[in-house]
PDB file of C-alpha atoms and ligand atoms in Angstrom:
ATOM      1  CA  UNK H  29       8.969 -24.520  -0.563  1.00 92.00           C
ATOM      2  CA  UNK H  30       7.357 -22.310   2.293  1.00 96.00           C
ATOM      3  CA  UNK H  31       5.033 -19.699   0.408  1.00 98.00           C
ATOM      4  CA  UNK H  32       3.305 -16.012   1.334  1.00 98.00           C
ATOM      5  CA  UNK H  33       0.521 -14.088  -0.108  1.00 97.00           C
ATOM      6  CA  UNK H  34       1.716 -10.601   1.006  1.00 97.00           C
ATOM      7  CA  UNK H  35      -0.887  -7.588  -0.301  1.00 97.00           C
ATOM      8  CA  UNK H  36      -1.078  -4.796  -2.049  1.00 97.00           C
ATOM      9  CA  UNK H  37      -1.320  -2.297   1.061  1.00 98.00           C
ATOM     10  CA  UNK H  38      -2.621   2.399   0.789  1.00 98.00           C
ATOM     11  CA  UNK H  39      -0.726   4.221   2.514  1.00 97.00           C
ATOM     12  CA  UNK H  40      -1.537   8.200   3.991  1.00 97.00           C
ATOM     13  CA  UNK H  41      -5.191   7.983   3.116  1.00 98.00           C
ATOM     14  CA  UNK H  42      -5.311  11.633   2.958  1.00 98.00           C
ATOM     15  CA  UNK H  43      -5.396  12.764   6.975  1.00 98.00           C
ATOM     16  CA  UNK H  44      -2.300  10.262   7.701  1.00 98.00           C
ATOM     17  CA  UNK H  45       0.556  11.711   4.967  1.00 97.00           C
ATOM     18  CA  UNK H  46       3.785   8.292   5.175  1.00 95.00           C
ATOM     19  CA  UNK H  47       1.741   7.628   9.074  1.00 97.00           C
ATOM     20  CA  UNK H  48      -1.551   5.355   7.689  1.00 98.00           C
ATOM     21  CA  UNK H  49      -1.368   2.423   5.844  1.00 98.00           C
ATOM     22  CA  UNK H  50      -4.416   0.130   5.350  1.00 98.00           C
ATOM     23  CA  UNK H  51      -3.753  -3.350   4.303  1.00 98.00           C
ATOM     24  CA  UNK H  52      -6.130  -4.557   0.660  1.00 98.00           C
ATOM     25  CA  UNK H  53      -7.872  -8.146   0.429  1.00 96.00           C
ATOM     26  CA  UNK H  54      -6.814  -8.493  -3.437  1.00 93.00           C
ATOM     27  CA  UNK H  55      -4.679  -8.043  -5.404  1.00 95.00           C
ATOM     28  CA  UNK H  56      -1.756  -9.631  -3.664  1.00 96.00           C
ATOM     29  CA  UNK H  57       1.871 -10.625  -4.554  1.00 97.00           C
ATOM     30  CA  UNK H  58       3.093 -14.211  -3.973  1.00 97.00           C
ATOM     31  CA  UNK H  59       6.043 -15.231  -2.639  1.00 98.00           C
ATOM     32  CA  UNK H  60       8.762 -18.026  -2.732  1.00 98.00           C
ATOM     33  CA  UNK H  61      10.960 -19.201  -1.084  1.00 98.00           C
ATOM     34  CA  UNK H  62      13.738 -21.904  -0.556  1.00 97.00           C
ATOM     35  CA  UNK H  63      17.183 -22.122   1.907  1.00 97.00           C
ATOM     36  CA  UNK H  64      20.857 -21.975  -1.067  1.00 97.00           C
ATOM     37  CA  UNK H  65      24.310 -20.671  -0.752  1.00 97.00           C
ATOM     38  CA  UNK H  66      23.255 -17.728  -2.062  1.00 97.00           C
ATOM     39  CA  UNK H  67      20.218 -15.192  -2.760  1.00 97.00           C
ATOM     40  CA  UNK H  68      18.798 -14.885  -6.223  1.00 97.00           C
ATOM     41  CA  UNK H  69      15.151 -13.454  -7.334  1.00 97.00           C
ATOM     42  CA  UNK H  70      13.422 -14.521 -10.684  1.00 97.00           C
ATOM     43  CA  UNK H  71      10.107 -12.140 -10.901  1.00 97.00           C
ATOM     44  CA  UNK H  72       6.835 -13.194 -12.623  1.00 97.00           C
ATOM     45  CA  UNK H  73       3.558 -11.252 -12.969  1.00 97.00           C
ATOM     46  CA  UNK H  74       2.198  -7.946 -13.512  1.00 94.00           C
ATOM     47  CA  UNK H  75       5.212  -4.521 -14.343  1.00 93.00           C
ATOM     48  CA  UNK H  76       8.131  -7.727 -13.712  1.00 95.00           C
ATOM     49  CA  UNK H  77      10.292  -6.851 -16.135  1.00 95.00           C
ATOM     50  CA  UNK H  78      10.492  -3.322 -14.787  1.00 92.00           C
ATOM     51  CA  UNK H  79      11.990  -4.170 -11.252  1.00 93.00           C
ATOM     52  CA  UNK H  80      15.417  -5.319  -9.998  1.00 94.00           C
ATOM     53  CA  UNK H  81      16.644  -9.143 -10.216  1.00 95.00           C
ATOM     54  CA  UNK H  82      19.854  -8.229  -8.208  1.00 95.00           C
ATOM     55  CA  UNK H  83      19.227  -9.214  -4.946  1.00 95.00           C
ATOM     56  CA  UNK H  84      21.095  -5.943  -4.048  1.00 93.00           C
ATOM     57  CA  UNK H  85      18.927  -3.952  -5.885  1.00 93.00           C
ATOM     58  CA  UNK H  86      14.740  -5.718  -5.315  1.00 94.00           C
ATOM     59  CA  UNK H  87      13.029  -5.463  -1.993  1.00 94.00           C
ATOM     60  CA  UNK H  88      12.815  -9.419  -1.265  1.00 96.00           C
ATOM     61  CA  UNK H  89      16.941  -9.740  -2.043  1.00 96.00           C
ATOM     62  CA  UNK H  90      17.294  -7.373   1.299  1.00 95.00           C
ATOM     63  CA  UNK H  91      15.213  -7.882   3.506  1.00 96.00           C
ATOM     64  CA  UNK H  92      17.058 -11.235   3.089  1.00 97.00           C
ATOM     65  CA  UNK H  93      20.630  -9.548   3.197  1.00 96.00           C
ATOM     66  CA  UNK H  94      19.248  -7.785   6.126  1.00 94.00           C
ATOM     67  CA  UNK H  95      17.767 -11.474   8.009  1.00 96.00           C
ATOM     68  CA  UNK H  96      20.743 -13.045   6.777  1.00 96.00           C
ATOM     69  CA  UNK H  97      18.799 -15.691   5.085  1.00 97.00           C
ATOM     70  CA  UNK H  98      20.051 -16.404   1.639  1.00 98.00           C
ATOM     71  CA  UNK H  99      17.569 -17.906  -0.322  1.00 98.00           C
ATOM     72  CA  UNK H 100      15.531 -18.562  -3.904  1.00 98.00           C
ATOM     73  CA  UNK H 101      13.233 -16.238  -4.123  1.00 98.00           C
ATOM     74  CA  UNK H 102      10.504 -16.514  -6.661  1.00 98.00           C
ATOM     75  CA  UNK H 103       8.128 -13.666  -6.035  1.00 98.00           C
ATOM     76  CA  UNK H 104       4.417 -13.448  -8.456  1.00 98.00           C
ATOM     77  CA  UNK H 105       3.896 -10.010  -8.420  1.00 97.00           C
ATOM     78  CA  UNK H 106      -0.213  -9.131  -8.266  1.00 95.00           C
ATOM     79  CA  UNK H 107       0.945  -5.724  -7.720  1.00 86.00           C
ATOM     80  CA  UNK H 108       2.957  -3.874 -10.468  1.00 90.00           C
ATOM     81  CA  UNK H 109       5.424  -1.258  -9.728  1.00 91.00           C
ATOM     82  CA  UNK H 110       4.927   2.271  -9.615  1.00 90.00           C
ATOM     83  CA  UNK H 111       0.956   1.634  -8.456  1.00 93.00           C
ATOM     84  CA  UNK H 112       0.833   3.715  -5.199  1.00 94.00           C
ATOM     85  CA  UNK H 113      -0.544   0.193  -4.247  1.00 95.00           C
ATOM     86  CA  UNK H 114       2.627  -0.185  -2.028  1.00 94.00           C
ATOM     87  CA  UNK H 115       4.217  -2.667  -5.177  1.00 93.00           C
ATOM     88  CA  UNK H 116       7.556  -2.803  -3.182  1.00 92.00           C
ATOM     89  CA  UNK H 117       6.582  -3.686  -0.275  1.00 95.00           C
ATOM     90  CA  UNK H 118       4.112  -6.734  -0.747  1.00 96.00           C
ATOM     91  CA  UNK H 119       7.350  -7.938  -1.733  1.00 96.00           C
ATOM     92  CA  UNK H 120       9.245  -6.702   0.419  1.00 96.00           C
ATOM     93  CA  UNK H 121       7.192  -7.850   4.098  1.00 97.00           C
ATOM     94  CA  UNK H 122       6.384 -11.556   1.444  1.00 97.00           C
ATOM     95  CA  UNK H 123      10.343 -12.527   1.763  1.00 97.00           C
ATOM     96  CA  UNK H 124      10.401 -10.773   5.552  1.00 97.00           C
ATOM     97  CA  UNK H 125       7.774 -13.357   6.487  1.00 98.00           C
ATOM     98  CA  UNK H 126       8.758 -16.620   4.907  1.00 98.00           C
ATOM     99  CA  UNK H 127      12.593 -15.780   5.539  1.00 98.00           C
ATOM    100  CA  UNK H 128      11.911 -14.878   9.158  1.00 98.00           C
ATOM    101  CA  UNK H 129      10.006 -19.082   9.099  1.00 97.00           C
ATOM    102  CA  UNK H 130      12.034 -20.430   6.636  1.00 97.00           C
ATOM    103  CA  UNK H 131      15.398 -19.727   9.023  1.00 97.00           C
ATOM    104  CA  UNK H 132      13.535 -19.984  12.284  1.00 96.00           C
ATOM    105  CA  UNK H 133      15.040 -16.833  13.059  1.00 95.00           C
ATOM    106  CA  UNK H 134      11.617 -15.861  15.547  1.00 96.00           C
ATOM    107  CA  UNK H 135      11.113 -12.530  14.508  1.00 97.00           C
ATOM    108  CA  UNK H 136       7.941 -10.788  15.490  1.00 96.00           C
ATOM    109  CA  UNK H 137       5.267  -8.330  13.081  1.00 95.00           C
ATOM    110  CA  UNK H 138       6.896  -5.414  14.478  1.00 95.00           C
ATOM    111  CA  UNK H 139      10.962  -6.305  14.687  1.00 96.00           C
ATOM    112  CA  UNK H 140       9.982  -8.021  10.586  1.00 96.00           C
ATOM    113  CA  UNK H 141       7.984  -4.620   9.615  1.00 96.00           C
ATOM    114  CA  UNK H 142      11.806  -2.696  10.183  1.00 95.00           C
ATOM    115  CA  UNK H 143      13.367  -5.569   8.735  1.00 95.00           C
ATOM    116  CA  UNK H 144      10.533  -4.682   5.380  1.00 95.00           C
ATOM    117  CA  UNK H 145      11.588  -1.063   5.843  1.00 93.00           C
ATOM    118  CA  UNK H 146      14.825  -1.699   5.080  1.00 89.00           C
ATOM    119  CA  UNK H 147      14.486  -3.687   2.476  1.00 87.00           C
ATOM    120  CA  UNK H 148      12.205  -0.395   1.035  1.00 85.00           C
ATOM    121  CA  UNK H 149      14.487   1.714   1.462  1.00 85.00           C
ATOM    122  CA  UNK H 150      15.824   0.363  -1.271  1.00 80.00           C
ATOM    123  CA  UNK H 151      13.924   1.148  -4.425  1.00 72.00           C
ATOM    124  CA  UNK H 152      11.844   4.810  -2.649  1.00 71.00           C
ATOM    125  CA  UNK H 153      14.904   5.728  -0.472  1.00 70.00           C
ATOM    126  CA  UNK H 154      13.754   6.864   2.203  1.00 71.00           C
ATOM    127  CA  UNK H 155      12.605   4.142   4.848  1.00 68.00           C
ATOM    128  CA  UNK H 156       9.177   4.564   4.830  1.00 80.00           C
ATOM    129  CA  UNK H 157       6.605   2.723   6.537  1.00 92.00           C
ATOM    130  CA  UNK H 158       3.319   3.536   5.672  1.00 95.00           C
ATOM    131  CA  UNK H 159       3.229   0.238   3.573  1.00 96.00           C
ATOM    132  CA  UNK H 160       5.912  -2.494   5.270  1.00 96.00           C
ATOM    133  CA  UNK H 161       3.433  -1.795   8.173  1.00 98.00           C
ATOM    134  CA  UNK H 162       0.008  -2.446   7.203  1.00 98.00           C
ATOM    135  CA  UNK H 163       1.792  -5.579   4.721  1.00 98.00           C
ATOM    136  CA  UNK H 164       2.658  -7.631   7.274  1.00 98.00           C
ATOM    137  CA  UNK H 165       0.253  -6.336  10.105  1.00 98.00           C
ATOM    138  CA  UNK H 166      -2.721  -6.742   8.087  1.00 98.00           C
ATOM    139  CA  UNK H 167      -5.725  -4.188   9.209  1.00 98.00           C
ATOM    140  CA  UNK H 168      -5.244  -0.752   9.779  1.00 98.00           C
ATOM    141  CA  UNK H 169      -1.482   0.523  10.896  1.00 98.00           C
ATOM    142  CA  UNK H 170      -0.545   4.498  11.776  1.00 98.00           C
ATOM    143  CA  UNK H 171       3.131   3.691  12.187  1.00 96.00           C
ATOM    144  CA  UNK H 172       5.658   6.356  13.394  1.00 92.00           C
ATOM    145  CA  UNK H 173       9.333   6.037  14.268  1.00 87.00           C
ATOM    146  CA  UNK H 174       8.634   4.628  17.710  1.00 89.00           C
ATOM    147  CA  UNK H 175       6.052   1.757  16.400  1.00 91.00           C
ATOM    148  CA  UNK H 176       3.101   1.153  14.585  1.00 96.00           C
ATOM    149  CA  UNK H 177       0.160   0.858  16.476  1.00 96.00           C
ATOM    150  CA  UNK H 178      -2.324  -1.256  14.447  1.00 96.00           C
ATOM    151  CA  UNK H 179      -6.651  -2.104  14.413  1.00 97.00           C
ATOM    152  CA  UNK H 180      -8.346  -5.345  12.199  1.00 96.00           C
ATOM    153  CA  UNK H 181     -10.519  -3.375   9.794  1.00 95.00           C
ATOM    154  CA  UNK H 182     -12.577  -5.273   7.457  1.00 94.00           C
ATOM    155  CA  UNK H 183     -14.451  -1.435   5.019  1.00 97.00           C
ATOM    156  CA  UNK H 184     -15.071  -2.022   1.863  1.00 98.00           C
ATOM    157  CA  UNK H 185     -12.828  -0.726  -0.654  1.00 98.00           C
ATOM    158  CA  UNK H 186     -12.675   0.427  -4.588  1.00 98.00           C
ATOM    159  CA  UNK H 187      -9.259   0.323  -5.363  1.00 98.00           C
ATOM    160  CA  UNK H 188      -8.520   2.591  -9.464  1.00 98.00           C
ATOM    161  CA  UNK H 189      -5.845   1.401 -11.324  1.00 97.00           C
ATOM    162  CA  UNK H 190      -5.332   3.970 -13.837  1.00 98.00           C
ATOM    163  CA  UNK H 191      -3.017   3.423 -16.768  1.00 96.00           C
ATOM    164  CA  UNK H 192      -0.259   6.673 -15.852  1.00 94.00           C
ATOM    165  CA  UNK H 193       2.630   6.244 -14.304  1.00 90.00           C
ATOM    166  CA  UNK H 194       4.028   8.737 -10.916  1.00 89.00           C
ATOM    167  CA  UNK H 195       6.866   8.509  -9.228  1.00 84.00           C
ATOM    168  CA  UNK H 196       6.602   8.653  -6.430  1.00 82.00           C
ATOM    169  CA  UNK H 197      10.567  11.091  -6.033  1.00 84.00           C
ATOM    170  CA  UNK H 198       7.882  12.849  -8.307  1.00 88.00           C
ATOM    171  CA  UNK H 199       4.838  13.026  -6.276  1.00 92.00           C
ATOM    172  CA  UNK H 200       7.321  13.233  -2.816  1.00 91.00           C
ATOM    173  CA  UNK H 201       8.645  17.406  -4.657  1.00 92.00           C
ATOM    174  CA  UNK H 202       5.442  18.235  -4.913  1.00 94.00           C
ATOM    175  CA  UNK H 203       4.664  18.567  -1.456  1.00 95.00           C
ATOM    176  CA  UNK H 204       4.926  21.198   0.727  1.00 95.00           C
ATOM    177  CA  UNK H 205       8.251  22.249   2.772  1.00 95.00           C
ATOM    178  CA  UNK H 206       5.644  23.444   5.932  1.00 96.00           C
ATOM    179  CA  UNK H 207       1.553  23.893   6.523  1.00 96.00           C
ATOM    180  CA  UNK H 208      -0.860  26.211   7.953  1.00 97.00           C
ATOM    181  CA  UNK H 209      -1.916  25.907  10.925  1.00 98.00           C
ATOM    182  CA  UNK H 210      -4.644  26.607   9.897  1.00 98.00           C
ATOM    183  CA  UNK H 211      -4.103  23.442   8.181  1.00 98.00           C
ATOM    184  CA  UNK H 212      -2.489  21.748  10.826  1.00 98.00           C
ATOM    185  CA  UNK H 213      -6.514  21.859  12.925  1.00 98.00           C
ATOM    186  CA  UNK H 214      -8.342  20.578   9.934  1.00 98.00           C
ATOM    187  CA  UNK H 215      -6.192  17.780   9.460  1.00 98.00           C
ATOM    188  CA  UNK H 216      -5.749  16.351  12.910  1.00 98.00           C
ATOM    189  CA  UNK H 217     -10.081  16.678  12.779  1.00 98.00           C
ATOM    190  CA  UNK H 218     -10.277  14.344  10.131  1.00 98.00           C
ATOM    191  CA  UNK H 219      -6.571  12.300  11.266  1.00 98.00           C
ATOM    192  CA  UNK H 220      -8.393  11.102  14.167  1.00 98.00           C
ATOM    193  CA  UNK H 221     -12.171  11.130  13.262  1.00 98.00           C
ATOM    194  CA  UNK H 222     -10.171   8.325  10.638  1.00 98.00           C
ATOM    195  CA  UNK H 223      -8.606   6.731  13.599  1.00 98.00           C
ATOM    196  CA  UNK H 224     -11.819   6.216  15.300  1.00 98.00           C
ATOM    197  CA  UNK H 225     -14.198   4.767  11.922  1.00 98.00           C
ATOM    198  CA  UNK H 226     -11.202   2.443  11.369  1.00 98.00           C
ATOM    199  CA  UNK H 227     -11.563   1.389  15.160  1.00 97.00           C
ATOM    200  CA  UNK H 228     -15.578   0.898  14.683  1.00 97.00           C
ATOM    201  CA  UNK H 229     -15.887   0.044  10.865  1.00 96.00           C
ATOM    202  CA  UNK H 230     -17.103   2.296  10.261  1.00 98.00           C
ATOM    203  CA  UNK H 231     -17.374   3.434   6.373  1.00 98.00           C
ATOM    204  CA  UNK H 232     -18.559   7.303   7.045  1.00 98.00           C
ATOM    205  CA  UNK H 233     -16.248   7.933   9.900  1.00 98.00           C
ATOM    206  CA  UNK H 234     -14.189   6.362   7.305  1.00 98.00           C
ATOM    207  CA  UNK H 235     -14.800   8.260   4.873  1.00 98.00           C
ATOM    208  CA  UNK H 236     -15.111  11.629   5.985  1.00 98.00           C
ATOM    209  CA  UNK H 237     -11.626  11.152   7.896  1.00 98.00           C
ATOM    210  CA  UNK H 238      -9.742  11.417   4.625  1.00 98.00           C
ATOM    211  CA  UNK H 239     -10.029  15.114   3.655  1.00 97.00           C
ATOM    212  CA  UNK H 240      -7.210  16.907   3.938  1.00 97.00           C
ATOM    213  CA  UNK H 241      -5.657  20.282   2.147  1.00 97.00           C
ATOM    214  CA  UNK H 242      -2.208  19.853   2.271  1.00 97.00           C
ATOM    215  CA  UNK H 243      -0.412  16.714   0.095  1.00 97.00           C
ATOM    216  CA  UNK H 244      -3.561  15.254  -1.579  1.00 97.00           C
ATOM    217  CA  UNK H 245      -5.360  18.268  -4.326  1.00 97.00           C
ATOM    218  CA  UNK H 246      -1.713  18.667  -5.123  1.00 96.00           C
ATOM    219  CA  UNK H 247      -0.722  15.095  -6.003  1.00 97.00           C
ATOM    220  CA  UNK H 248      -4.509  14.970  -7.648  1.00 97.00           C
ATOM    221  CA  UNK H 249      -2.473  17.345 -10.360  1.00 96.00           C
ATOM    222  CA  UNK H 250      -0.290  14.850 -11.707  1.00 96.00           C
ATOM    223  CA  UNK H 251      -3.417  12.277 -12.162  1.00 97.00           C
ATOM    224  CA  UNK H 252      -4.919  13.091 -15.388  1.00 97.00           C
ATOM    225  CA  UNK H 253      -8.723  12.187 -14.577  1.00 98.00           C
ATOM    226  CA  UNK H 254      -8.873  11.563 -11.152  1.00 98.00           C
ATOM    227  CA  UNK H 255     -10.811  14.732 -10.030  1.00 98.00           C
ATOM    228  CA  UNK H 256     -13.847  13.107 -11.385  1.00 98.00           C
ATOM    229  CA  UNK H 257     -13.014   9.607 -10.795  1.00 98.00           C
ATOM    230  CA  UNK H 258     -13.531  11.450  -7.385  1.00 98.00           C
ATOM    231  CA  UNK H 259     -16.795  13.312  -8.239  1.00 98.00           C
ATOM    232  CA  UNK H 260     -18.061   9.461  -9.829  1.00 98.00           C
ATOM    233  CA  UNK H 261     -17.248   7.521  -7.276  1.00 98.00           C
ATOM    234  CA  UNK H 262     -18.885  10.438  -4.470  1.00 98.00           C
ATOM    235  CA  UNK H 263     -21.990   9.936  -7.217  1.00 98.00           C
ATOM    236  CA  UNK H 264     -21.928   6.473  -6.762  1.00 98.00           C
ATOM    237  CA  UNK H 265     -21.882   6.532  -3.144  1.00 98.00           C
ATOM    238  CA  UNK H 266     -18.660   6.261  -1.328  1.00 98.00           C
ATOM    239  CA  UNK H 267     -18.226   7.493   1.950  1.00 98.00           C
ATOM    240  CA  UNK H 268     -14.697   9.302   0.729  1.00 98.00           C
ATOM    241  CA  UNK H 269     -12.327   9.407  -1.946  1.00 98.00           C
ATOM    242  CA  UNK H 270      -7.933   9.949  -1.731  1.00 98.00           C
ATOM    243  CA  UNK H 271      -4.897   9.272  -3.574  1.00 98.00           C
ATOM    244  CA  UNK H 272      -3.639   5.729  -2.425  1.00 98.00           C
ATOM    245  CA  UNK H 273       0.026   6.470  -1.501  1.00 96.00           C
ATOM    246  CA  UNK H 274       1.808   8.771  -4.241  1.00 94.00           C
ATOM    247  CA  UNK H 275      -0.187   7.592  -6.769  1.00 95.00           C
ATOM    248  CA  UNK H 276      -1.660   7.198  -9.489  1.00 97.00           C
ATOM    249  CA  UNK H 277      -3.991   3.777  -7.251  1.00 97.00           C
ATOM    250  CA  UNK H 278      -7.126   6.222  -5.880  1.00 98.00           C
ATOM    251  CA  UNK H 279      -8.319   4.637  -3.749  1.00 98.00           C
ATOM    252  CA  UNK H 280     -12.827   5.351  -2.546  1.00 98.00           C
ATOM    253  CA  UNK H 281     -14.307   3.767   0.502  1.00 98.00           C
ATOM    254  CA  UNK H 282     -17.575   2.248   0.740  1.00 98.00           C
ATOM    255  CA  UNK H 283     -20.531   1.857   2.611  1.00 97.00           C
ATOM    256  CA  UNK H 284     -21.358  -1.811   1.310  1.00 97.00           C
ATOM    257  CA  UNK H 285     -20.011  -4.687  -0.356  1.00 96.00           C
ATOM    258  CA  UNK H 286     -23.080  -4.462  -2.440  1.00 97.00           C
ATOM    259  CA  UNK H 287     -22.588  -0.628  -3.177  1.00 97.00           C
ATOM    260  CA  UNK H 288     -18.530  -1.602  -4.685  1.00 98.00           C
ATOM    261  CA  UNK H 289     -18.724  -2.825  -8.190  1.00 98.00           C
ATOM    262  CA  UNK H 290     -21.461   0.418  -8.549  1.00 98.00           C
ATOM    263  CA  UNK H 291     -18.623   2.518  -6.850  1.00 98.00           C
ATOM    264  CA  UNK H 292     -15.436   0.597  -9.636  1.00 98.00           C
ATOM    265  CA  UNK H 293     -18.479   0.888 -12.602  1.00 98.00           C
ATOM    266  CA  UNK H 294     -18.078   5.182 -12.174  1.00 98.00           C
ATOM    267  CA  UNK H 295     -14.843   5.408 -11.433  1.00 98.00           C
ATOM    268  CA  UNK H 296     -13.571   3.236 -14.311  1.00 98.00           C
ATOM    269  CA  UNK H 297     -15.983   4.981 -16.401  1.00 98.00           C
ATOM    270  CA  UNK H 298     -14.479   8.918 -15.149  1.00 98.00           C
ATOM    271  CA  UNK H 299     -10.666   8.051 -15.675  1.00 98.00           C
ATOM    272  CA  UNK H 300     -12.032   7.080 -19.769  1.00 98.00           C
ATOM    273  CA  UNK H 301     -14.411   9.136 -20.610  1.00 98.00           C
ATOM    274  CA  UNK H 302     -10.626  11.966 -19.641  1.00 98.00           C
ATOM    275  CA  UNK H 303      -8.915   9.589 -21.950  1.00 98.00           C
ATOM    276  CA  UNK H 304      -6.943   7.635 -19.219  1.00 98.00           C
ATOM    277  CA  UNK H 305      -7.794   3.785 -19.213  1.00 98.00           C
ATOM    278  CA  UNK H 306      -7.879   1.945 -15.769  1.00 98.00           C
ATOM    279  CA  UNK H 307      -9.121  -0.634 -14.124  1.00 96.00           C
ATOM    280  CA  UNK H 308     -10.488  -1.540 -10.432  1.00 97.00           C
ATOM    281  CA  UNK H 309     -10.710  -3.796  -7.995  1.00 96.00           C
ATOM    282  CA  UNK H 310     -13.277  -4.630  -5.450  1.00 98.00           C
ATOM    283  CA  UNK H 311     -11.826  -5.336  -2.359  1.00 98.00           C
ATOM    284  CA  UNK H 312     -11.732  -5.117   1.500  1.00 98.00           C
ATOM    285  CA  UNK H 313      -9.673  -4.237   4.393  1.00 97.00           C
ATOM    286  CA  UNK H 314      -7.539  -7.925   4.384  1.00 96.00           C
ATOM    287  CA  UNK H 315      -5.025  -8.780   6.255  1.00 97.00           C
ATOM    288  CA  UNK H 316      -1.129  -8.837   6.776  1.00 97.00           C
ATOM    289  CA  UNK H 317       1.569 -11.072   4.567  1.00 97.00           C
ATOM    290  CA  UNK H 318       0.207 -15.476   5.541  1.00 94.00           C
ATOM    291  CA  UNK H 319       2.056 -18.222   5.513  1.00 94.00           C
ATOM    292  CA  UNK H 320       0.502 -21.780   3.773  1.00 83.00           C
ATOM    293  CA  UNK H 321       2.819 -24.317   4.765  1.00 64.00           C
TER     294      UNK H 321
HETATM  295  N1  HSE M  20       3.354   8.142   2.444  1.00 89.52           N
HETATM  296  C1  HSE M  20       4.886   7.585   0.718  1.00 89.52           C
HETATM  297  C2  HSE M  20       4.174   8.791  -0.529  1.00 89.52           C
HETATM  298  C3  HSE M  20       4.374   6.083   0.386  1.00 89.52           C
HETATM  299  O1  HSE M  20       2.967   9.039  -0.074  1.00 89.52           O
HETATM  300  O2  HSE M  20       4.565   9.125  -0.511  1.00 89.52           O
HETATM  301  C4  HSE M  20       5.100   6.221  -1.180  1.00 89.52           C
HETATM  302  O3  HSE M  20       6.043   6.201  -0.083  1.00 89.52           O
END
């Protein structure tokens, strides 16, 4: 069997809605594949009971179909679904990398992103690449219709996952159809600041670059305790906080690896005070899906 570790990811980063993404050092899915006459999927781990094993309805199964690479696929979920941490993208990316190797398909990372995005489309209804791009490339990615730009980074992060469910459909429903020019100017300024910050691995620039006023404030209303957790993280030394992907996960950028513990504790406590159980991952920007031979 071939084994691939495929990371959780955080999309949007505030100012890069549907464009920016980050690979997280942890958590991750582990995807194992072996050749078979037809594709089957077996699931274990976080939230696996909510994920369809039917290959036609599972991101990894759709990837196998796209690659014409039938396989027995075992997925151990480290990333629970509906977390805002790219759960379905991790499985899609893991399957794409594993099956590309298993069947010697020789696809480039860019091509694997396209295949994994097809898998994503099955669960989300639209082929967003903002989670699968970092899940394949690692680091920080800018995913656009004309391809993916990527830079490695190693910023310390905390991702806090409150025990509530926000469907991507609901989270997209609150996004406005059009925006005022003032908001466009603010968002472009933040996005550019964030991109320069990633290239320099500078937590202060990245934290400032998360800010925008169009999507995040509306989505924050769907995440009970978000405002308190954000304030607590900033008080504890985070340089910036935003919703991870469509939520309910919350991403905090930290100044140092040592500082993450304090930020993680403050966020969990703030959610707790709001009556919401939460767990926090002390993580960092990490690598894309990797094969273990
Ligand atoms: N960019 C997407 C969103 C990520 O925020 O809705 C979730 O698919």
